[in-house]
XYZ file of C-alpha atoms in Angstrom:
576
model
C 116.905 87.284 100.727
C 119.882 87.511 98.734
C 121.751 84.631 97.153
C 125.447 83.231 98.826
C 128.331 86.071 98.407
C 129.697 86.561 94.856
C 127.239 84.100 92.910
C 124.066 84.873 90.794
C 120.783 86.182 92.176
C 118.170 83.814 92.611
C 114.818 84.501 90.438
C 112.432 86.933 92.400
C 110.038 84.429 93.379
C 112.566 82.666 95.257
C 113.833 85.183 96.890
C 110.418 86.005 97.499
C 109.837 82.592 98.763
C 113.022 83.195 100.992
C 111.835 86.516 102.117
C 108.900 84.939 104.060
C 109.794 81.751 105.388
C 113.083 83.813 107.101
C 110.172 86.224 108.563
C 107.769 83.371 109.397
C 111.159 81.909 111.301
C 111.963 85.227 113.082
C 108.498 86.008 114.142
C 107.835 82.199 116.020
C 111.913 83.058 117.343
C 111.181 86.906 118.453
C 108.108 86.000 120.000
C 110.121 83.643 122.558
C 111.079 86.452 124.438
C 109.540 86.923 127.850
C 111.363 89.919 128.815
C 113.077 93.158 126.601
C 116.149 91.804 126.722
C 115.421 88.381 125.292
C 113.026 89.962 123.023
C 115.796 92.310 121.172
C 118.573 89.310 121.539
C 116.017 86.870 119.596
C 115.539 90.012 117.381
C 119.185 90.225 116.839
C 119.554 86.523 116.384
C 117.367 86.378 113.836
C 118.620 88.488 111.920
C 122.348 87.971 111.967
C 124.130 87.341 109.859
C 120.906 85.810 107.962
C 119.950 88.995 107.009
C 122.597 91.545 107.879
C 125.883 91.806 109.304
C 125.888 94.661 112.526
C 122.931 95.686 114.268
C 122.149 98.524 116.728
C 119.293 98.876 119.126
C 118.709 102.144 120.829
C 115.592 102.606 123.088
C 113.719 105.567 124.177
C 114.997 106.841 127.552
C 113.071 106.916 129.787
C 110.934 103.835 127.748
C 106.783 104.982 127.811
C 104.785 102.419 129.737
C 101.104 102.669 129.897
C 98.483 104.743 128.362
C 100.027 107.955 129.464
C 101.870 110.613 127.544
C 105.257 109.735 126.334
C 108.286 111.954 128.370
C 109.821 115.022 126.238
C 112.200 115.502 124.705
C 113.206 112.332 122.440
C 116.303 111.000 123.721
C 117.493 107.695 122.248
C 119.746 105.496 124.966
C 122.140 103.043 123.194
C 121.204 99.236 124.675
C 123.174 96.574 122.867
C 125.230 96.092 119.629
C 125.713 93.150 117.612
C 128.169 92.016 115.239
C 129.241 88.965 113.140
C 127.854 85.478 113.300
C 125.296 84.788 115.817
C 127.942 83.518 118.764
C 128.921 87.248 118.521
C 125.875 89.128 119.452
C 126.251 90.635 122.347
C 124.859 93.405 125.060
C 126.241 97.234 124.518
C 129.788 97.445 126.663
C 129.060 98.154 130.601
C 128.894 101.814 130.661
C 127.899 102.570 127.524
C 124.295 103.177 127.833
C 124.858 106.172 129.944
C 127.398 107.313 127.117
C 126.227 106.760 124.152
C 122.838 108.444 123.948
C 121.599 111.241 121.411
C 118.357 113.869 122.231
C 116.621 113.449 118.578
C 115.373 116.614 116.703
C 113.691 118.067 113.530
C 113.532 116.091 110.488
C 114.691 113.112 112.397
C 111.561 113.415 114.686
C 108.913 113.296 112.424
C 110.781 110.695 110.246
C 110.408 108.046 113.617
C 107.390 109.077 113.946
C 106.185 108.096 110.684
C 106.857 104.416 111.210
C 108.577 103.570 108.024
C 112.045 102.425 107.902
C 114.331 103.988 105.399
C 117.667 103.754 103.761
C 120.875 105.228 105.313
C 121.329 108.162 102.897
C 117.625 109.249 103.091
C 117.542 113.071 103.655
C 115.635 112.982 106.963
C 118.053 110.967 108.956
C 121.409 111.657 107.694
C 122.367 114.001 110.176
C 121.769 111.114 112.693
C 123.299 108.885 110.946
C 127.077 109.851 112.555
C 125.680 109.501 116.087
C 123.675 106.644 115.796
C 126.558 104.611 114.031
C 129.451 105.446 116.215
C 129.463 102.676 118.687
C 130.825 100.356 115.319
C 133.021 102.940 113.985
C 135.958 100.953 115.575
C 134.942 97.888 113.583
C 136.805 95.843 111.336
C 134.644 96.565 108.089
C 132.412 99.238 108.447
C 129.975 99.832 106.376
C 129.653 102.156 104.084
C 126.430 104.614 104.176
C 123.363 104.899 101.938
C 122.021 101.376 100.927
C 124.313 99.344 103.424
C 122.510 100.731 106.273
C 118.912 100.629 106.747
C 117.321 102.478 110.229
C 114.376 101.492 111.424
C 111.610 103.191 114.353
C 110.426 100.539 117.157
C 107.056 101.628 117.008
C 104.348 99.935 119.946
C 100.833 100.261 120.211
C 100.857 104.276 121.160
C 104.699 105.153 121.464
C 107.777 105.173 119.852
C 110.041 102.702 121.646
C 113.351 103.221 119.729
C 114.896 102.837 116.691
C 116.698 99.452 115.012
C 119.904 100.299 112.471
C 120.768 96.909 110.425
C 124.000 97.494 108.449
C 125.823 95.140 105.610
C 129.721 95.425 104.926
C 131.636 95.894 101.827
C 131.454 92.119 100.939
C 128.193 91.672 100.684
C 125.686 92.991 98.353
C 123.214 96.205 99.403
C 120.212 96.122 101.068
C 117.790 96.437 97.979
C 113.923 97.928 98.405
C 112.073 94.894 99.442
C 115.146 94.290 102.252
C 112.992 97.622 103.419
C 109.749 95.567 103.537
C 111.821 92.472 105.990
C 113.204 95.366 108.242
C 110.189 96.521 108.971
C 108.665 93.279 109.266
C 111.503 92.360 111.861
C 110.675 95.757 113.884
C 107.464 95.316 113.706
C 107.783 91.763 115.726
C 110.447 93.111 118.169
C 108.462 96.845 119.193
C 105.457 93.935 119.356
C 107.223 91.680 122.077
C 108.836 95.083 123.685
C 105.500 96.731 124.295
C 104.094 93.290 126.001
C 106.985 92.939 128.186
C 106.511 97.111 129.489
C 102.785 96.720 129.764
C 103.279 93.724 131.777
C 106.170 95.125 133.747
C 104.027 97.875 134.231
C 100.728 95.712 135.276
C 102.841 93.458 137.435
C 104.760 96.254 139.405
C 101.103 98.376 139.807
C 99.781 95.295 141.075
C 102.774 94.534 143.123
C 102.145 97.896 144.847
C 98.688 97.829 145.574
C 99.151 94.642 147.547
C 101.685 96.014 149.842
C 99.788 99.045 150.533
C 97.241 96.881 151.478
C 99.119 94.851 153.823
C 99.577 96.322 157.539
C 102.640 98.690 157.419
C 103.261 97.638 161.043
C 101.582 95.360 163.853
C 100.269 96.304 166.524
C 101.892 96.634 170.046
C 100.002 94.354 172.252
C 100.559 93.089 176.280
C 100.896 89.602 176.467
C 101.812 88.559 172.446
C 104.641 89.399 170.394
C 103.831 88.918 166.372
C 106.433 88.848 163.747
C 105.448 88.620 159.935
C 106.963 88.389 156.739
C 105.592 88.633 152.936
C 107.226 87.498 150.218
C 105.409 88.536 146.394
C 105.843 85.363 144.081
C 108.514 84.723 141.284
C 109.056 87.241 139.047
C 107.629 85.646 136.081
C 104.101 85.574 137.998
C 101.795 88.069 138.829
C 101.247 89.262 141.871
C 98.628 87.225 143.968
C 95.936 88.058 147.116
C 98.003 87.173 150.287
C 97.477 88.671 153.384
C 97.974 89.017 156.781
C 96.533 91.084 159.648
C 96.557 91.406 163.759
C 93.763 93.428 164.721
C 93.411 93.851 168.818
C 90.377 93.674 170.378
C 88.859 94.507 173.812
C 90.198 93.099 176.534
C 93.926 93.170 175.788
C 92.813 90.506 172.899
C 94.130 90.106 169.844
C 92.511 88.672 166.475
C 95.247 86.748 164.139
C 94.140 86.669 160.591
C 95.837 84.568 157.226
C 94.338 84.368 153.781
C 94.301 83.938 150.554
C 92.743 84.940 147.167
C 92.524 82.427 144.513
C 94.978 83.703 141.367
C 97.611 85.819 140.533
C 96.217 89.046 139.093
C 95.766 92.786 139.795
C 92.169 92.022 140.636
C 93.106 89.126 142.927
C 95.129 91.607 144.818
C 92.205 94.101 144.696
C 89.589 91.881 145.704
C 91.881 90.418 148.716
C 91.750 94.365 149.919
C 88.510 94.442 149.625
C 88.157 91.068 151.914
C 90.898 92.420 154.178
C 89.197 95.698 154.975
C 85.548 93.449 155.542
C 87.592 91.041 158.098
C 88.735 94.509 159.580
C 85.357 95.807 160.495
C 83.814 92.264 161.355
C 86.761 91.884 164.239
C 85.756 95.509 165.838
C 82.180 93.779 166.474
C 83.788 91.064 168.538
C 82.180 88.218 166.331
C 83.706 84.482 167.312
C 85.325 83.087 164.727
C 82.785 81.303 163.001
C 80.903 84.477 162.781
C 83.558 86.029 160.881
C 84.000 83.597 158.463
C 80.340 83.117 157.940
C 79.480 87.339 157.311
C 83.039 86.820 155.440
C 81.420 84.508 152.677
C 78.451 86.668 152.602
C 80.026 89.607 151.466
C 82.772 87.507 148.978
C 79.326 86.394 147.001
C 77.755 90.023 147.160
C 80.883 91.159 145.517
C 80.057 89.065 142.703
C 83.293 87.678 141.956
C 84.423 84.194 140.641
C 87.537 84.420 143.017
C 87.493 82.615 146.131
C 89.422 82.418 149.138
C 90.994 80.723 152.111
C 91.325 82.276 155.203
C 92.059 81.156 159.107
C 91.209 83.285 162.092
C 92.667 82.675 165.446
C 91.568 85.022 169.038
C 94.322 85.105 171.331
C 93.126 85.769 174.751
C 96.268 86.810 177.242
C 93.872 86.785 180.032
C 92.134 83.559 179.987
C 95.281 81.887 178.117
C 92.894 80.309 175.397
C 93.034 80.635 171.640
C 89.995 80.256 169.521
C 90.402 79.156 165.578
C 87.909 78.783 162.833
C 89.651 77.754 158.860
C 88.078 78.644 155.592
C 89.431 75.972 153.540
C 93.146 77.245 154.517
C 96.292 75.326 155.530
C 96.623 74.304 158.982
C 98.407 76.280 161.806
C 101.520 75.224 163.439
C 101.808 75.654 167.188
C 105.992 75.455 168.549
C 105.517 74.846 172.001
C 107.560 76.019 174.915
C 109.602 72.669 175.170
C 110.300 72.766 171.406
C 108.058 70.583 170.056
C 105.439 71.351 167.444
C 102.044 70.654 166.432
C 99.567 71.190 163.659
C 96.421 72.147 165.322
C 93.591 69.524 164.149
C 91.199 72.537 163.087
C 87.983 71.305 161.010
C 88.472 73.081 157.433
C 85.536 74.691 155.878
C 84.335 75.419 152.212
C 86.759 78.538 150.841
C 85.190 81.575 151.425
C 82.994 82.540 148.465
C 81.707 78.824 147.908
C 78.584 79.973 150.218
C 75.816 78.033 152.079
C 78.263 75.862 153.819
C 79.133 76.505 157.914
C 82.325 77.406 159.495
C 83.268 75.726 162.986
C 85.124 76.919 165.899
C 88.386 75.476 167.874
C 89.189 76.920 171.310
C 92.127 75.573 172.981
C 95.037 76.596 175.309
C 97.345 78.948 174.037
C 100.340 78.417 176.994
C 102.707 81.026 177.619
C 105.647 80.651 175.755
C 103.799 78.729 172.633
C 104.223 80.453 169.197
C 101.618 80.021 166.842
C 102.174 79.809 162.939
C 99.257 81.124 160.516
C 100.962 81.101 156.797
C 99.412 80.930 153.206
C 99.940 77.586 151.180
C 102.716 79.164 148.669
C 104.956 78.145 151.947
C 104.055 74.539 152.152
C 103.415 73.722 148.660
C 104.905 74.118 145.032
C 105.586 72.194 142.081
C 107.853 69.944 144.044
C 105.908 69.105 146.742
C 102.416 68.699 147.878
C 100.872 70.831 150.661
C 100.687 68.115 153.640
C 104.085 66.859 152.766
C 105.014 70.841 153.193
C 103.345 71.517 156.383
C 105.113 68.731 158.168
C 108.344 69.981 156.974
C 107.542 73.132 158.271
C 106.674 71.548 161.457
C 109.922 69.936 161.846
C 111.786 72.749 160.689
C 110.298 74.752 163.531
C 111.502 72.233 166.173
C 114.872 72.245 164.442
C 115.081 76.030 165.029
C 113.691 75.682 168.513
C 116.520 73.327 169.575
C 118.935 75.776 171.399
C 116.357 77.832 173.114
C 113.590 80.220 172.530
C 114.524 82.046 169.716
C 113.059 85.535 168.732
C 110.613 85.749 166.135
C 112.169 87.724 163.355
C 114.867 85.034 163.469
C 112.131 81.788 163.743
C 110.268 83.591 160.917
C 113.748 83.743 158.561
C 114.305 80.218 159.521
C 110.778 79.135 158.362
C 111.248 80.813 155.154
C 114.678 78.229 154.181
C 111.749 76.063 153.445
C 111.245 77.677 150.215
C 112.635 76.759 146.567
C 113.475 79.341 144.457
C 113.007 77.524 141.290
C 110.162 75.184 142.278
C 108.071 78.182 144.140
C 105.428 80.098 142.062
C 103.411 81.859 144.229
C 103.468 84.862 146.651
C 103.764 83.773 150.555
C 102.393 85.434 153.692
C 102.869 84.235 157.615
C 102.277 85.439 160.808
C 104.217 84.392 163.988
C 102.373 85.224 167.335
C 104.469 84.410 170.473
C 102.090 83.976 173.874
C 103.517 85.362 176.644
C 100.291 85.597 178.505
C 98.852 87.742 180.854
C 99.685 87.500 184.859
C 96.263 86.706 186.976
C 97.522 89.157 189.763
C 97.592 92.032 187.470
C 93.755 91.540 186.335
C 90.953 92.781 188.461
C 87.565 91.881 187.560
C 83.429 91.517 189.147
C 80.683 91.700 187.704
C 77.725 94.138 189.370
C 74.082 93.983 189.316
C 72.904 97.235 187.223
C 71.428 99.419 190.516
C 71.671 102.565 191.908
C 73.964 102.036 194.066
C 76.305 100.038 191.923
C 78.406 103.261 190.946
C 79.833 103.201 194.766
C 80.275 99.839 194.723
C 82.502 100.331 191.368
C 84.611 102.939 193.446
C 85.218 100.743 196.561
C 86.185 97.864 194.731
C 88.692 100.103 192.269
C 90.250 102.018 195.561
C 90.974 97.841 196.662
C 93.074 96.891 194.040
C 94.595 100.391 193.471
C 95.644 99.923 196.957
C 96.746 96.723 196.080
C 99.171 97.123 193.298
C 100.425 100.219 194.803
C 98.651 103.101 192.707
C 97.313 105.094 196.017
C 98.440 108.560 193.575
C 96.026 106.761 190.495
C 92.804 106.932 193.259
C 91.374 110.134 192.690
C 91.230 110.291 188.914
C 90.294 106.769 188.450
C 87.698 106.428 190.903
C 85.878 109.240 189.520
C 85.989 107.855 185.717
C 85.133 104.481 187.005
C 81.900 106.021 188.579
C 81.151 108.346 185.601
C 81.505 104.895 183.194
C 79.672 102.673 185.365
C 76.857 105.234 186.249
C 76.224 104.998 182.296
C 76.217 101.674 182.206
C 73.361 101.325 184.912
C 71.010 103.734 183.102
C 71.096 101.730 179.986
C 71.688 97.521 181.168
C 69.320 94.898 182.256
C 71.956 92.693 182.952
C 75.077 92.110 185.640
C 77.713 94.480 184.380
C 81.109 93.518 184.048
C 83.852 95.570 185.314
C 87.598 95.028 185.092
C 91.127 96.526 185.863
C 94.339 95.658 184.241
C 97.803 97.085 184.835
C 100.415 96.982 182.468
C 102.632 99.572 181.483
C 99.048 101.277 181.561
C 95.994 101.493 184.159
C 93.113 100.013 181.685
C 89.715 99.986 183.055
C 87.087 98.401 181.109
C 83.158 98.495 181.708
C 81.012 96.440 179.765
C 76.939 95.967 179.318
C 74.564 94.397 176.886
C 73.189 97.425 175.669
C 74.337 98.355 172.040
C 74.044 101.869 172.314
C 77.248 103.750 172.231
C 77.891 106.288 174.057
C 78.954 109.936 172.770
C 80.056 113.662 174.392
C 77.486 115.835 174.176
C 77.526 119.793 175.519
C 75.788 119.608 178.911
C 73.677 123.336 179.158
C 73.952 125.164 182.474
C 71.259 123.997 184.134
C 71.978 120.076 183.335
C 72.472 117.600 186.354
C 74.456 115.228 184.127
C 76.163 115.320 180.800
C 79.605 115.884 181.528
C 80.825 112.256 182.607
C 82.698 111.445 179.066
C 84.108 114.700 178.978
C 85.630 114.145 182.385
C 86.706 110.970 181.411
C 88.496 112.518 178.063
C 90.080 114.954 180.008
C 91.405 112.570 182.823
C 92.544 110.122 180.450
C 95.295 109.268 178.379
C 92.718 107.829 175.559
C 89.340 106.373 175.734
C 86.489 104.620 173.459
C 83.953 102.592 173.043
C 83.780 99.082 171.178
C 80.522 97.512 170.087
C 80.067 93.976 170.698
C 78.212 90.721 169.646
C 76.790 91.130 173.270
C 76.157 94.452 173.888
C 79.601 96.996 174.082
C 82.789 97.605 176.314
C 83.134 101.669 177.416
C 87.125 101.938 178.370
C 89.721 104.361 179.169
C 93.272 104.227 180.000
C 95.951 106.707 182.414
C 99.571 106.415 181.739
C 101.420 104.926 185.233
C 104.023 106.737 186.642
C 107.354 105.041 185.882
C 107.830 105.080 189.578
C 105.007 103.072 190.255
C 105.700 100.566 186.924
C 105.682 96.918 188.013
C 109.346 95.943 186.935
C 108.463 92.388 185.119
C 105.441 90.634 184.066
C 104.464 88.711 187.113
C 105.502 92.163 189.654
C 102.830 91.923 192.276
């Protein structure tokens, strides 16, 4: 570094001496920076007026993230200037990134490229020179070219990120050849700390996406619950973590509730919590209680053969039977608001976290009374780094009865009120709920017998069907609906040993569900001219709105559903 203004040069091993302990200083400051912009303001910090007296920054625009190929052409984008002492560095003026900006060409090109800074009267980048300087053209001093002025590339670990220009005025000596050397040095540190910050900008926002896609873009529609949810990814100086939430229905008009949570905050937390997501997915369509779940859940956590491990809590919501089932990996408590306003946290036996292994899950059933809402939620709600996670779940508790103490109030707006809970500053991980409101399903709508698998069972099926047609009204529903009911059930005689179960429910559909213990599904096949049978399921496809089959822990449920005429619509919930 060069001596104070106007006296004698120090000997060249102090200046030497100088040289590195103001690079060994700017390196511990530049590396401070967490993000680009307080990685180039330490950068400009450092080295003003220490070791110059103006300083430009211009990035690459659009900046290269990734491994990919860098965009074409090179256009440099002005981001900040700085001037005088160090309480005078500040961002470019508002507006003039979009201004000031130059598409690089030529000799200019290959002279960034070659990762060497140079003096301002070097052949390669004088015509640049005019363009790059003129957003301190207006200044007090400036500097003269040639050895005042000393441009520099921001070079990362496989693009060019920009380019640093460090200028000294008229009162203070040039930049001499081993100034070249500390420039460099200096860019070397900031292109350093800006390539982190983009990779990890880049990391954090792939991650960031992959969880959401993995997260249901809607829930489902289901008679007798309403289900809000909300997800919230955590700060932004944290990666992403392995949240989730899911409502899956099952048969029955059931509905499985689902909260959990992988262990981290990384891209592969997020992966592996798809991966868990998707298994929970197919275990629900088999009708497993929720012990069952959880147990097959674990099983497939250790066969993935990661160290991550999770929490998760499943709930069944029955409409019919108004009962809810619960079983808890290891997860937080839910929160039940009931009708009257007052909440509880349901006393549910936690397990091991999934992925622990060897260790057995237990189930809860209760009632679930119409006009409860039930609270499943990840632990980034209840606890953070002010506040431990029991203290948080009675808060969230209370808060629930708070916003309960009016009346009733919808979901999306209970759901925003639980979510006042949270501390910006103190919170540090990503949060995921679930809000399922019971509204239960009326007994006089729901038909049901069970039938011993015989011949004449199929008739029986119809007379009991034309009943409670009759009875809620349907006479126009008889014909089409009879005949599917006797095509299903006729199926279900060949194949069961024991009593099958058949059941009617009207909502805003006609659903008629048959169910057996055999496992075999059945399938449409092409019944040949001469065939008796064969063509039941493709009268049922063609008589109903939609149809299917769901394989249970039991044996499987065959049902089909018919639109109701609007006419014939019950006009509330309890209608007869």
């Amino acid at each position: 570094m060069e001596g104070p203004r106007g006296s004698a040069a120090p000997a060249p091993e102090t200046q030497t001496d100088d040289r590195l302990r103001f690079l060994e200083v700017a390196s511990q400051r530049i590396a401070r920076g967490v993000d680009l912009d307080e990685t180039l303001r330490e950068l400009r910090q450092a080295a003003i007026p220490a070791f110059a007296d103006a300083m430009l920054v211009h990035l690459r625009h659009p900046l290269p993230t990734g491994e990919g190929e860098a965009a074409e052409p090179l256009v440099l984008r002005l981001h900040s200037v700085a001037q005088g002492p160090e309480g005078a560095v500040t961002a470019a003026p508002p507006g003039a990134a979009e201004l000031m900006q130059l598409t690089v060409t030529g000799r200019f090109v290959a002279f960034l490229l070659a990762r060497q800074p140079a003096f301002g009267d070097a052949p390669e980048i004088a015509p640049a020179v005019a363009e790059l300087l003129e957003p301190v053209a207006s200044m007090p001093t400036p500097p003269s070219p040639g050895r005042r002025l000393i441009i520099v590339p921001l070079y990362g670990r496989r693009h060019l990120m920009g380019t640093v220009a460090l200028l000294r005025g008229a009162d203070r000596p040039a930049f001499t050849s081993d100034d070249l050397f500390v420039a460099s040095q200096l860019a070397t540190y900031a292109a350093s700390g800006v390539d982190e910050t983009m990779l990890y900008g880049h990391d954090a926002s792939v991650a960031d996406e992959l969880q959401l896609t993995m997260l249901p873009s809607s829930l489902p529609e289901t008679t007798g619950v309403r289900l809000a949810s909300r997800y919230l990814p955590a700060a932004g100086t944290t990666q992403v973590g392995g949240d989730w939430y899911d409502a899956i229905p099952l048969p029955g008009n059931r509905v499985a509730l689902v909260v959990g949570d992988v262990m981290g905050h990384s891209l592969t937390s997020a992966a592996i919590m798809g991966q868990l997501r998707t298994t929970v997915q197919t275990l629900a369509r088999l009708d497993l209680p929720p012990e069952e779940v959880l147990y097959h859940l674990d099983e497939q956590a250790q066969r993935l053969g990661s160290e991550h491990m999770a929490t998760c809590l499943y709930a069944i919501y029955d409409p019919i039977s108004q009962r809810l089932q619960v079983a808890d990996a290891g997860h937080p408590p839910p929160v039940l608001l009931h009708a009257d306003g007052s909440g509880e946290v349901l006393q549910v036996p936690p397990g091991a976290p999934i992925g622990v292994g060897g260790v057995p899950f237990e189930t809860v059933e209760m009632p679930a009374p119409t006009g409860a809402t039930l609270l499943l939620y990840t632990d980034g709600l209840v606890e953070s780094r002010n506040m431990d996670v029991w203290t948080g779940v009675e808060l969230l508790r209370t808060r629930l009865e708070a916003a309960a103490l009016l009346a009733s109030p919808p979901l999306e707006t209970l759901c925003d009120a639980v979510l006042t809970l949270l501390d910006p500053d103190a919170r540090d991980d990503d949060v995921a709920l679930i809000a399922a409101r019971f509204d239960g399903f009326p007994p006089r709508n729901v038909a049901y017998w069970f039938l011993s698998p015989q011949p004449q069972t199929a008739g029986r099926a119809r007379q009991l069907t034309r009943r409670a047609l009759h009875r809620w009204g349907l006479g126009p529903m008889l014909d089409a609906t009879e005949l599917m009911v006797s095509e299903v059930v006729t199926n279900a005689v060949r194949y069961a040993s024991r009593p099958i179960a058949l059941r009617l429910l009207r909502t805003e559909v006609l659903r008629c569900e048959v169910g057996d213990d055999s496992p075999q599904l059945p399938r449409m096949r092409r019944a040949q001219a001469g065939d008796e049978g064969g063509r039941g399921l493709f009268l049922v496809d063609q008589l109903s709105q939609r149809w299917g089959a769901t394989m249970l822990s039991t044996g499987k449920v065959v049902w089909f559903e018919q639109q109701i005429p609007e006419e014939y619509r019950q006009n509330g919930p309890d209608a007869p």
